[in-house]
Amino acid sequence: MELVRPSDTALRAAAGLSVHQRELLDEWLPAAIITHDRSSGLKASVVFEVATDEGGFVVKAGKDADRSVRREIRAHQQWTAPWTANGLAPRLEYADVGAKLLVTRYLDGDPILDTPHEDDPVIHQQAGAMLRELHAQYASVDSDWEAKENAMVAERLDHPHRIAPDVVARLRELLETLETSPVTVVPTHGDWQPRNWILREGRVAGIDFGRAMLRPAWTDFWFLHTKYFSRDRRLEEAFLDGYGSDPRQEAGWFGARVREAIGPAAWGFQIQHEEYEQLGHDLIAEVLGESRGRFS
């Protein structure tokens, strides 16, 4: 097991934790040793894998600006049971919403991203079946969801980016034409794609619920639609076979694609990730081209 430097192994001394978070962890996981720091500089949270006499755990602690830890706690408390019952998601051990702190059991498995499994239809069929279980647990109607999402994305265009002014004008006009009808929302993962899948004894398991919340079902299809289905129809067919239907046929799907195109272009510029930014620009060109046929 690869440990961090001995001077940094005590969990209570880990960087990025508040005093209250340290106190809670000292109570929950006394004498825990950090084995890996999985924190990302792009997120307002810290993530550690730790070892104890009772086994391995994952600690996630949110900072002041973080929203992901609270979302993840809710997901574990309300929505992951169909997966944890079969060992296909980490099991929540401790949580404190006010402290933005959670501890899950470490879920062993092999990464799927950047392996041959990433393009295996069997893997995508299993992932589709898992998503169906997640979505099927609860549904309600949200009358304001579309309008709020459109307004949020329009605000992103007010911040620095490299989208051409004439394109911005067309995007704003397009956002104003999008449907704002009531939509059915379900528990969604928010980032359902191979980077959040691991393979355990031949079965797909899901991790990282920091983006989980109630949304339309088709929002969990966007990453796969953009990165995988568009280049390999077999993966799309396998996933839909597992899921059992195709929510992308609903009226809100085009609006989702418009919003999700703007996001990478704006966010990629802010974090100086040129490849992600270019993806956004490519997707913007695609939806604007499609809109000519829809609204002409």
PDB file of C-alpha atoms in Angstrom:
ATOM      1  CA  MET A   1       0.000   0.000   0.000  1.00  0.00           C
ATOM      2  CA  GLU A   2       1.395   3.354  -1.014  1.00  0.00           C
ATOM      3  CA  LEU A   3       1.310   5.812   1.906  1.00  0.00           C
ATOM      4  CA  VAL A   4       1.830   9.544   1.836  1.00  0.00           C
ATOM      5  CA  ARG A   5       4.787  11.023   3.709  1.00  0.00           C
ATOM      6  CA  PRO A   6       4.877   9.875   7.360  1.00  0.00           C
ATOM      7  CA  SER A   7       4.500  13.442   8.624  1.00  0.00           C
ATOM      8  CA  ASP A   8       1.178  13.710   6.746  1.00  0.00           C
ATOM      9  CA  THR A   9      -0.400  10.327   7.450  1.00  0.00           C
ATOM     10  CA  ALA A  10      -2.577  11.319  10.405  1.00  0.00           C
ATOM     11  CA  LEU A  11      -6.077  12.150   9.186  1.00  0.00           C
ATOM     12  CA  ARG A  12      -6.546  14.826  11.824  1.00  0.00           C
ATOM     13  CA  ALA A  13      -3.602  16.732  10.316  1.00  0.00           C
ATOM     14  CA  ALA A  14      -4.838  16.528   6.721  1.00  0.00           C
ATOM     15  CA  ALA A  15      -4.816  19.806   4.832  1.00  0.00           C
ATOM     16  CA  GLY A  16      -8.116  21.395   3.846  1.00  0.00           C
ATOM     17  CA  LEU A  17     -10.193  20.212   6.816  1.00  0.00           C
ATOM     18  CA  SER A  18     -11.946  22.583   9.207  1.00  0.00           C
ATOM     19  CA  VAL A  19     -11.577  22.228  12.966  1.00  0.00           C
ATOM     20  CA  HIS A  20     -15.097  20.779  13.229  1.00  0.00           C
ATOM     21  CA  GLN A  21     -14.418  18.296  10.427  1.00  0.00           C
ATOM     22  CA  ARG A  22     -11.223  17.177  12.157  1.00  0.00           C
ATOM     23  CA  GLU A  23     -13.090  16.670  15.416  1.00  0.00           C
ATOM     24  CA  LEU A  24     -15.784  14.573  13.774  1.00  0.00           C
ATOM     25  CA  LEU A  25     -13.265  12.419  11.928  1.00  0.00           C
ATOM     26  CA  ASP A  26     -11.257  11.899  15.090  1.00  0.00           C
ATOM     27  CA  GLU A  27     -14.459  10.587  16.670  1.00  0.00           C
ATOM     28  CA  TRP A  28     -15.563   8.478  13.692  1.00  0.00           C
ATOM     29  CA  LEU A  29     -12.182   7.161  12.506  1.00  0.00           C
ATOM     30  CA  PRO A  30      -9.648   7.356  15.347  1.00  0.00           C
ATOM     31  CA  ALA A  31      -6.075   6.565  14.292  1.00  0.00           C
ATOM     32  CA  ALA A  32      -6.997   6.496  10.584  1.00  0.00           C
ATOM     33  CA  ILE A  33      -4.071   6.689   8.174  1.00  0.00           C
ATOM     34  CA  ILE A  34      -4.257   8.452   4.816  1.00  0.00           C
ATOM     35  CA  THR A  35      -3.308   6.102   1.993  1.00  0.00           C
ATOM     36  CA  HIS A  36      -4.126   8.388  -0.957  1.00  0.00           C
ATOM     37  CA  ASP A  37      -5.103  12.007  -1.421  1.00  0.00           C
ATOM     38  CA  ARG A  38      -7.703  12.076  -4.208  1.00  0.00           C
ATOM     39  CA  SER A  39      -8.477  15.779  -3.968  1.00  0.00           C
ATOM     40  CA  SER A  40      -8.822  17.810  -7.143  1.00  0.00           C
ATOM     41  CA  GLY A  41      -7.767  21.429  -7.365  1.00  0.00           C
ATOM     42  CA  LEU A  42     -10.892  22.086  -9.460  1.00  0.00           C
ATOM     43  CA  LYS A  43     -13.323  21.205  -6.650  1.00  0.00           C
ATOM     44  CA  ALA A  44     -14.173  22.944  -3.388  1.00  0.00           C
ATOM     45  CA  SER A  45     -13.714  19.713  -1.443  1.00  0.00           C
ATOM     46  CA  VAL A  46     -10.998  17.340  -0.278  1.00  0.00           C
ATOM     47  CA  VAL A  47     -11.056  13.572  -0.760  1.00  0.00           C
ATOM     48  CA  PHE A  48      -8.908  11.024   1.050  1.00  0.00           C
ATOM     49  CA  GLU A  49      -8.676   7.260   1.032  1.00  0.00           C
ATOM     50  CA  VAL A  50      -7.842   6.074   4.542  1.00  0.00           C
ATOM     51  CA  ALA A  51      -6.955   2.830   6.284  1.00  0.00           C
ATOM     52  CA  THR A  52      -8.140   1.727   9.737  1.00  0.00           C
ATOM     53  CA  ASP A  53      -8.187  -1.486  11.731  1.00  0.00           C
ATOM     54  CA  GLU A  54     -11.741  -1.966  10.390  1.00  0.00           C
ATOM     55  CA  GLY A  55     -10.741  -1.624   6.739  1.00  0.00           C
ATOM     56  CA  GLY A  56     -10.618   1.114   4.134  1.00  0.00           C
ATOM     57  CA  PHE A  57     -12.820   4.203   3.898  1.00  0.00           C
ATOM     58  CA  VAL A  58     -13.189   7.268   1.703  1.00  0.00           C
ATOM     59  CA  VAL A  59     -13.522  10.688   3.348  1.00  0.00           C
ATOM     60  CA  LYS A  60     -15.051  13.641   1.503  1.00  0.00           C
ATOM     61  CA  ALA A  61     -15.025  17.065   3.148  1.00  0.00           C
ATOM     62  CA  GLY A  62     -16.505  20.193   1.613  1.00  0.00           C
ATOM     63  CA  LYS A  63     -15.093  23.678   1.977  1.00  0.00           C
ATOM     64  CA  ASP A  64     -17.201  26.849   2.266  1.00  0.00           C
ATOM     65  CA  ALA A  65     -18.061  27.023  -1.449  1.00  0.00           C
ATOM     66  CA  ASP A  66     -18.768  23.302  -1.829  1.00  0.00           C
ATOM     67  CA  ARG A  67     -22.182  21.957  -2.760  1.00  0.00           C
ATOM     68  CA  SER A  68     -21.205  18.464  -3.850  1.00  0.00           C
ATOM     69  CA  VAL A  69     -20.807  16.855  -0.426  1.00  0.00           C
ATOM     70  CA  ARG A  70     -24.341  17.746   0.646  1.00  0.00           C
ATOM     71  CA  ARG A  71     -25.673  16.367  -2.638  1.00  0.00           C
ATOM     72  CA  GLU A  72     -23.674  13.195  -2.139  1.00  0.00           C
ATOM     73  CA  ILE A  73     -24.963  12.712   1.408  1.00  0.00           C
ATOM     74  CA  ARG A  74     -28.542  13.050   0.182  1.00  0.00           C
ATOM     75  CA  ALA A  75     -27.913  10.546  -2.598  1.00  0.00           C
ATOM     76  CA  HIS A  76     -26.489   7.980  -0.196  1.00  0.00           C
ATOM     77  CA  GLN A  77     -29.268   8.479   2.324  1.00  0.00           C
ATOM     78  CA  GLN A  78     -32.145   8.369  -0.154  1.00  0.00           C
ATOM     79  CA  TRP A  79     -31.223   6.807  -3.500  1.00  0.00           C
ATOM     80  CA  THR A  80     -28.271   4.390  -3.577  1.00  0.00           C
ATOM     81  CA  ALA A  81     -29.913   1.456  -1.760  1.00  0.00           C
ATOM     82  CA  PRO A  82     -30.672  -0.547  -4.960  1.00  0.00           C
ATOM     83  CA  TRP A  83     -26.956  -0.459  -5.741  1.00  0.00           C
ATOM     84  CA  THR A  84     -25.439  -0.865  -2.275  1.00  0.00           C
ATOM     85  CA  ALA A  85     -27.676  -3.897  -1.657  1.00  0.00           C
ATOM     86  CA  ASN A  86     -25.680  -5.680  -4.373  1.00  0.00           C
ATOM     87  CA  GLY A  87     -22.284  -4.166  -3.583  1.00  0.00           C
ATOM     88  CA  LEU A  88     -22.462  -1.887  -6.616  1.00  0.00           C
ATOM     89  CA  ALA A  89     -21.972   1.468  -4.841  1.00  0.00           C
ATOM     90  CA  PRO A  90     -20.059   2.623  -1.756  1.00  0.00           C
ATOM     91  CA  ARG A  91     -21.959   2.271   1.502  1.00  0.00           C
ATOM     92  CA  LEU A  92     -22.375   5.391   3.652  1.00  0.00           C
ATOM     93  CA  GLU A  93     -20.907   4.988   7.154  1.00  0.00           C
ATOM     94  CA  TYR A  94     -20.938   8.502   8.641  1.00  0.00           C
ATOM     95  CA  ALA A  95     -22.308  11.864   7.520  1.00  0.00           C
ATOM     96  CA  ASP A  96     -22.864  15.367   8.845  1.00  0.00           C
ATOM     97  CA  VAL A  97     -24.697  17.692   6.452  1.00  0.00           C
ATOM     98  CA  GLY A  98     -23.881  20.849   8.413  1.00  0.00           C
ATOM     99  CA  ALA A  99     -20.185  20.005   8.471  1.00  0.00           C
ATOM    100  CA  LYS A 100     -20.224  18.988   4.777  1.00  0.00           C
ATOM    101  CA  LEU A 101     -18.540  15.740   5.699  1.00  0.00           C
ATOM    102  CA  LEU A 102     -19.147  12.107   4.771  1.00  0.00           C
ATOM    103  CA  VAL A 103     -17.375   8.781   5.099  1.00  0.00           C
ATOM    104  CA  THR A 104     -18.098   5.765   2.890  1.00  0.00           C
ATOM    105  CA  ARG A 105     -16.675   2.273   2.857  1.00  0.00           C
ATOM    106  CA  TYR A 106     -13.947   1.898   0.268  1.00  0.00           C
ATOM    107  CA  LEU A 107     -15.358   0.052  -2.741  1.00  0.00           C
ATOM    108  CA  ASP A 108     -12.657  -2.008  -4.391  1.00  0.00           C
ATOM    109  CA  GLY A 109     -12.712  -2.554  -8.121  1.00  0.00           C
ATOM    110  CA  ASP A 110     -10.861  -1.829 -11.342  1.00  0.00           C
ATOM    111  CA  PRO A 111     -11.234   1.454 -13.250  1.00  0.00           C
ATOM    112  CA  ILE A 112     -13.174   1.229 -16.499  1.00  0.00           C
ATOM    113  CA  LEU A 113     -12.011   4.519 -18.003  1.00  0.00           C
ATOM    114  CA  ASP A 114      -9.038   4.210 -20.381  1.00  0.00           C
ATOM    115  CA  THR A 115      -9.336   0.410 -20.559  1.00  0.00           C
ATOM    116  CA  PRO A 116     -10.884  -1.878 -23.212  1.00  0.00           C
ATOM    117  CA  HIS A 117     -13.953  -2.154 -20.934  1.00  0.00           C
ATOM    118  CA  GLU A 118     -14.735   1.491 -21.725  1.00  0.00           C
ATOM    119  CA  ASP A 119     -15.940   0.457 -25.202  1.00  0.00           C
ATOM    120  CA  ASP A 120     -17.497  -2.878 -24.235  1.00  0.00           C
ATOM    121  CA  PRO A 121     -21.246  -3.091 -25.027  1.00  0.00           C
ATOM    122  CA  VAL A 122     -21.716  -5.503 -22.107  1.00  0.00           C
ATOM    123  CA  ILE A 123     -20.430  -2.834 -19.721  1.00  0.00           C
ATOM    124  CA  HIS A 124     -22.764  -0.238 -21.199  1.00  0.00           C
ATOM    125  CA  GLN A 125     -25.725  -2.613 -20.998  1.00  0.00           C
ATOM    126  CA  GLN A 126     -25.040  -3.143 -17.288  1.00  0.00           C
ATOM    127  CA  ALA A 127     -24.641   0.603 -16.746  1.00  0.00           C
ATOM    128  CA  GLY A 128     -27.988   1.223 -18.439  1.00  0.00           C
ATOM    129  CA  ALA A 129     -29.700  -1.327 -16.207  1.00  0.00           C
ATOM    130  CA  MET A 130     -28.175   0.290 -13.115  1.00  0.00           C
ATOM    131  CA  LEU A 131     -29.373   3.719 -14.184  1.00  0.00           C
ATOM    132  CA  ARG A 132     -32.891   2.380 -14.687  1.00  0.00           C
ATOM    133  CA  GLU A 133     -32.870   1.195 -11.051  1.00  0.00           C
ATOM    134  CA  LEU A 134     -31.738   4.611  -9.828  1.00  0.00           C
ATOM    135  CA  HIS A 135     -34.298   6.551 -11.844  1.00  0.00           C
ATOM    136  CA  ALA A 136     -37.209   4.220 -11.028  1.00  0.00           C
ATOM    137  CA  GLN A 137     -37.194   4.930  -7.290  1.00  0.00           C
ATOM    138  CA  TYR A 138     -39.012   8.252  -7.304  1.00  0.00           C
ATOM    139  CA  ALA A 139     -40.590  10.778  -9.686  1.00  0.00           C
ATOM    140  CA  SER A 140     -42.264  14.160  -9.315  1.00  0.00           C
ATOM    141  CA  VAL A 141     -43.238  17.074 -11.546  1.00  0.00           C
ATOM    142  CA  ASP A 142     -41.183  20.267 -11.461  1.00  0.00           C
ATOM    143  CA  SER A 143     -42.922  23.201 -13.152  1.00  0.00           C
ATOM    144  CA  ASP A 144     -39.934  25.559 -12.952  1.00  0.00           C
ATOM    145  CA  TRP A 145     -36.988  23.314 -13.742  1.00  0.00           C
ATOM    146  CA  GLU A 146     -36.553  24.263 -17.393  1.00  0.00           C
ATOM    147  CA  ALA A 147     -36.909  28.003 -16.775  1.00  0.00           C
ATOM    148  CA  LYS A 148     -34.391  27.926 -13.917  1.00  0.00           C
ATOM    149  CA  GLU A 149     -31.871  25.965 -15.958  1.00  0.00           C
ATOM    150  CA  ASN A 150     -32.192  28.316 -18.930  1.00  0.00           C
ATOM    151  CA  ALA A 151     -31.684  31.347 -16.681  1.00  0.00           C
ATOM    152  CA  MET A 152     -28.659  29.764 -15.025  1.00  0.00           C
ATOM    153  CA  VAL A 153     -26.993  29.025 -18.349  1.00  0.00           C
ATOM    154  CA  ALA A 154     -27.800  32.494 -19.705  1.00  0.00           C
ATOM    155  CA  GLU A 155     -26.005  33.938 -16.678  1.00  0.00           C
ATOM    156  CA  ARG A 156     -22.907  31.925 -17.572  1.00  0.00           C
ATOM    157  CA  LEU A 157     -22.727  33.894 -20.777  1.00  0.00           C
ATOM    158  CA  ASP A 158     -22.265  37.055 -18.687  1.00  0.00           C
ATOM    159  CA  HIS A 159     -18.944  35.748 -17.346  1.00  0.00           C
ATOM    160  CA  PRO A 160     -15.603  35.607 -19.206  1.00  0.00           C
ATOM    161  CA  HIS A 161     -15.386  33.105 -22.084  1.00  0.00           C
ATOM    162  CA  ARG A 162     -14.217  32.918 -25.685  1.00  0.00           C
ATOM    163  CA  ILE A 163     -17.571  32.437 -27.378  1.00  0.00           C
ATOM    164  CA  ALA A 164     -17.856  34.922 -30.248  1.00  0.00           C
ATOM    165  CA  PRO A 165     -20.274  37.841 -29.644  1.00  0.00           C
ATOM    166  CA  ASP A 166     -22.499  36.943 -32.597  1.00  0.00           C
ATOM    167  CA  VAL A 167     -22.687  33.355 -31.338  1.00  0.00           C
ATOM    168  CA  VAL A 168     -23.584  34.579 -27.850  1.00  0.00           C
ATOM    169  CA  ALA A 169     -26.422  36.615 -29.341  1.00  0.00           C
ATOM    170  CA  ARG A 170     -27.749  33.566 -31.186  1.00  0.00           C
ATOM    171  CA  LEU A 171     -27.474  31.428 -28.059  1.00  0.00           C
ATOM    172  CA  ARG A 172     -29.401  33.951 -25.978  1.00  0.00           C
ATOM    173  CA  GLU A 173     -32.105  34.063 -28.606  1.00  0.00           C
ATOM    174  CA  LEU A 174     -32.197  30.269 -28.704  1.00  0.00           C
ATOM    175  CA  LEU A 175     -32.469  29.987 -24.918  1.00  0.00           C
ATOM    176  CA  GLU A 176     -35.505  32.268 -25.012  1.00  0.00           C
ATOM    177  CA  THR A 177     -37.229  29.950 -27.498  1.00  0.00           C
ATOM    178  CA  LEU A 178     -36.702  26.750 -25.511  1.00  0.00           C
ATOM    179  CA  GLU A 179     -39.628  24.975 -23.910  1.00  0.00           C
ATOM    180  CA  THR A 180     -40.337  25.726 -20.262  1.00  0.00           C
ATOM    181  CA  SER A 181     -43.073  23.172 -19.752  1.00  0.00           C
ATOM    182  CA  PRO A 182     -43.293  21.129 -16.524  1.00  0.00           C
ATOM    183  CA  VAL A 183     -40.929  18.144 -16.506  1.00  0.00           C
ATOM    184  CA  THR A 184     -40.762  14.902 -14.567  1.00  0.00           C
ATOM    185  CA  VAL A 185     -37.674  14.735 -12.344  1.00  0.00           C
ATOM    186  CA  VAL A 186     -36.078  11.599 -10.901  1.00  0.00           C
ATOM    187  CA  PRO A 187     -32.964  10.805  -8.835  1.00  0.00           C
ATOM    188  CA  THR A 188     -30.034  11.301 -11.222  1.00  0.00           C
ATOM    189  CA  HIS A 189     -26.333  10.583 -10.825  1.00  0.00           C
ATOM    190  CA  GLY A 190     -25.301  13.726 -12.696  1.00  0.00           C
ATOM    191  CA  ASP A 191     -22.061  12.365 -14.186  1.00  0.00           C
ATOM    192  CA  TRP A 192     -22.951   8.883 -15.397  1.00  0.00           C
ATOM    193  CA  GLN A 193     -20.092   7.769 -17.616  1.00  0.00           C
ATOM    194  CA  PRO A 194     -17.088   5.381 -17.526  1.00  0.00           C
ATOM    195  CA  ARG A 195     -14.935   7.641 -15.358  1.00  0.00           C
ATOM    196  CA  ASN A 196     -17.402   6.971 -12.534  1.00  0.00           C
ATOM    197  CA  TRP A 197     -17.771   3.254 -13.226  1.00  0.00           C
ATOM    198  CA  ILE A 198     -15.594   0.505 -11.768  1.00  0.00           C
ATOM    199  CA  LEU A 199     -15.603  -3.209 -12.475  1.00  0.00           C
ATOM    200  CA  ARG A 200     -16.202  -5.580  -9.552  1.00  0.00           C
ATOM    201  CA  GLU A 201     -16.186  -9.298 -10.287  1.00  0.00           C
ATOM    202  CA  GLY A 202     -17.476  -8.725 -13.785  1.00  0.00           C
ATOM    203  CA  ARG A 203     -20.169  -6.210 -12.807  1.00  0.00           C
ATOM    204  CA  VAL A 204     -20.312  -2.440 -13.181  1.00  0.00           C
ATOM    205  CA  ALA A 205     -20.424  -0.424  -9.957  1.00  0.00           C
ATOM    206  CA  GLY A 206     -20.994   3.331  -9.606  1.00  0.00           C
ATOM    207  CA  ILE A 207     -19.070   5.895  -7.583  1.00  0.00           C
ATOM    208  CA  ASP A 208     -18.994   9.675  -6.941  1.00  0.00           C
ATOM    209  CA  PHE A 209     -22.460  11.093  -6.260  1.00  0.00           C
ATOM    210  CA  GLY A 210     -21.370  14.712  -5.862  1.00  0.00           C
ATOM    211  CA  ARG A 211     -23.599  15.854  -8.734  1.00  0.00           C
ATOM    212  CA  ALA A 212     -26.626  13.752  -7.789  1.00  0.00           C
ATOM    213  CA  MET A 213     -29.973  15.523  -7.567  1.00  0.00           C
ATOM    214  CA  LEU A 214     -33.530  15.439  -8.923  1.00  0.00           C
ATOM    215  CA  ARG A 215     -33.502  16.166 -12.665  1.00  0.00           C
ATOM    216  CA  PRO A 216     -35.156  14.863 -15.843  1.00  0.00           C
ATOM    217  CA  ALA A 217     -33.954  11.355 -16.676  1.00  0.00           C
ATOM    218  CA  TRP A 218     -32.376  12.446 -19.943  1.00  0.00           C
ATOM    219  CA  THR A 219     -29.791  14.579 -18.129  1.00  0.00           C
ATOM    220  CA  ASP A 220     -27.952  11.360 -17.219  1.00  0.00           C
ATOM    221  CA  PHE A 221     -27.604  10.556 -20.936  1.00  0.00           C
ATOM    222  CA  TRP A 222     -25.734  13.671 -22.024  1.00  0.00           C
ATOM    223  CA  PHE A 223     -22.146  12.641 -21.278  1.00  0.00           C
ATOM    224  CA  LEU A 224     -22.642   9.230 -22.847  1.00  0.00           C
ATOM    225  CA  HIS A 225     -24.481  10.680 -25.855  1.00  0.00           C
ATOM    226  CA  THR A 226     -21.661  13.151 -26.492  1.00  0.00           C
ATOM    227  CA  LYS A 227     -18.598  11.023 -25.814  1.00  0.00           C
ATOM    228  CA  TYR A 228     -19.613   7.448 -26.622  1.00  0.00           C
ATOM    229  CA  PHE A 229     -22.922   6.934 -28.413  1.00  0.00           C
ATOM    230  CA  SER A 230     -22.050   9.405 -31.152  1.00  0.00           C
ATOM    231  CA  ARG A 231     -18.999   7.366 -32.167  1.00  0.00           C
ATOM    232  CA  ASP A 232     -20.175   3.802 -31.518  1.00  0.00           C
ATOM    233  CA  ARG A 233     -23.786   2.856 -32.111  1.00  0.00           C
ATOM    234  CA  ARG A 234     -23.247  -0.518 -30.429  1.00  0.00           C
ATOM    235  CA  LEU A 235     -22.695   1.199 -27.083  1.00  0.00           C
ATOM    236  CA  GLU A 236     -25.874   3.225 -27.486  1.00  0.00           C
ATOM    237  CA  GLU A 237     -27.926   0.147 -28.366  1.00  0.00           C
ATOM    238  CA  ALA A 238     -26.497  -1.806 -25.424  1.00  0.00           C
ATOM    239  CA  PHE A 239     -27.121   0.989 -22.951  1.00  0.00           C
ATOM    240  CA  LEU A 240     -30.706   1.483 -24.128  1.00  0.00           C
ATOM    241  CA  ASP A 241     -31.260  -2.262 -23.927  1.00  0.00           C
ATOM    242  CA  GLY A 242     -30.245  -2.122 -20.264  1.00  0.00           C
ATOM    243  CA  TYR A 243     -32.203   1.036 -19.522  1.00  0.00           C
ATOM    244  CA  GLY A 244     -35.332  -0.117 -21.344  1.00  0.00           C
ATOM    245  CA  SER A 245     -36.348   3.155 -23.051  1.00  0.00           C
ATOM    246  CA  ASP A 246     -34.861   6.356 -24.475  1.00  0.00           C
ATOM    247  CA  PRO A 247     -35.711   9.558 -22.556  1.00  0.00           C
ATOM    248  CA  ARG A 248     -33.841  11.603 -25.183  1.00  0.00           C
ATOM    249  CA  GLN A 249     -37.009  11.446 -27.259  1.00  0.00           C
ATOM    250  CA  GLU A 250     -38.739  13.798 -24.821  1.00  0.00           C
ATOM    251  CA  ALA A 251     -39.237  17.453 -25.750  1.00  0.00           C
ATOM    252  CA  GLY A 252     -36.644  18.792 -23.300  1.00  0.00           C
ATOM    253  CA  TRP A 253     -33.712  16.875 -24.771  1.00  0.00           C
ATOM    254  CA  PHE A 254     -32.766  19.533 -27.315  1.00  0.00           C
ATOM    255  CA  GLY A 255     -32.801  22.212 -24.626  1.00  0.00           C
ATOM    256  CA  ALA A 256     -30.520  20.058 -22.494  1.00  0.00           C
ATOM    257  CA  ARG A 257     -28.045  19.828 -25.359  1.00  0.00           C
ATOM    258  CA  VAL A 258     -28.062  23.609 -25.801  1.00  0.00           C
ATOM    259  CA  ARG A 259     -27.369  24.198 -22.111  1.00  0.00           C
ATOM    260  CA  GLU A 260     -24.730  21.474 -21.928  1.00  0.00           C
ATOM    261  CA  ALA A 261     -22.926  22.902 -24.952  1.00  0.00           C
ATOM    262  CA  ILE A 262     -22.569  26.318 -23.340  1.00  0.00           C
ATOM    263  CA  GLY A 263     -21.284  24.833 -20.071  1.00  0.00           C
ATOM    264  CA  PRO A 264     -18.047  23.243 -21.359  1.00  0.00           C
ATOM    265  CA  ALA A 265     -17.188  26.288 -23.494  1.00  0.00           C
ATOM    266  CA  ALA A 266     -17.542  28.673 -20.546  1.00  0.00           C
ATOM    267  CA  TRP A 267     -16.214  26.425 -17.795  1.00  0.00           C
ATOM    268  CA  GLY A 268     -13.347  25.088 -19.920  1.00  0.00           C
ATOM    269  CA  PHE A 269     -12.131  28.653 -20.449  1.00  0.00           C
ATOM    270  CA  GLN A 270     -12.341  29.454 -16.738  1.00  0.00           C
ATOM    271  CA  ILE A 271     -10.283  26.414 -15.720  1.00  0.00           C
ATOM    272  CA  GLN A 272      -7.928  26.738 -18.733  1.00  0.00           C
ATOM    273  CA  HIS A 273      -8.805  23.291 -20.077  1.00  0.00           C
ATOM    274  CA  GLU A 274      -8.566  23.864 -23.822  1.00  0.00           C
ATOM    275  CA  GLU A 275      -9.788  20.413 -24.884  1.00  0.00           C
ATOM    276  CA  TYR A 276     -12.940  20.707 -22.775  1.00  0.00           C
ATOM    277  CA  GLU A 277     -13.480  24.272 -23.964  1.00  0.00           C
ATOM    278  CA  GLN A 278     -13.175  23.192 -27.603  1.00  0.00           C
ATOM    279  CA  LEU A 279     -15.720  20.440 -26.986  1.00  0.00           C
ATOM    280  CA  GLY A 280     -18.146  23.145 -25.916  1.00  0.00           C
ATOM    281  CA  HIS A 281     -17.500  25.221 -29.029  1.00  0.00           C
ATOM    282  CA  ASP A 282     -18.025  22.163 -31.240  1.00  0.00           C
ATOM    283  CA  LEU A 283     -21.293  21.336 -29.487  1.00  0.00           C
ATOM    284  CA  ILE A 284     -22.478  24.949 -29.756  1.00  0.00           C
ATOM    285  CA  ALA A 285     -21.928  24.833 -33.532  1.00  0.00           C
ATOM    286  CA  GLU A 286     -23.855  21.567 -33.665  1.00  0.00           C
ATOM    287  CA  VAL A 287     -26.930  22.783 -31.764  1.00  0.00           C
ATOM    288  CA  LEU A 288     -27.008  26.119 -33.587  1.00  0.00           C
ATOM    289  CA  GLY A 289     -26.938  24.268 -36.888  1.00  0.00           C
ATOM    290  CA  GLU A 290     -29.751  22.000 -35.741  1.00  0.00           C
ATOM    291  CA  SER A 291     -31.778  24.960 -34.471  1.00  0.00           C
ATOM    292  CA  ARG A 292     -32.004  26.407 -37.978  1.00  0.00           C
ATOM    293  CA  GLY A 293     -34.122  23.452 -38.991  1.00  0.00           C
ATOM    294  CA  ARG A 294     -36.173  23.480 -35.816  1.00  0.00           C
ATOM    295  CA  PHE A 295     -37.075  27.144 -35.620  1.00  0.00           C
ATOM    296  CA  SER A 296     -36.795  28.413 -39.194  1.00  0.00           C
TER     297      SER A 296
END
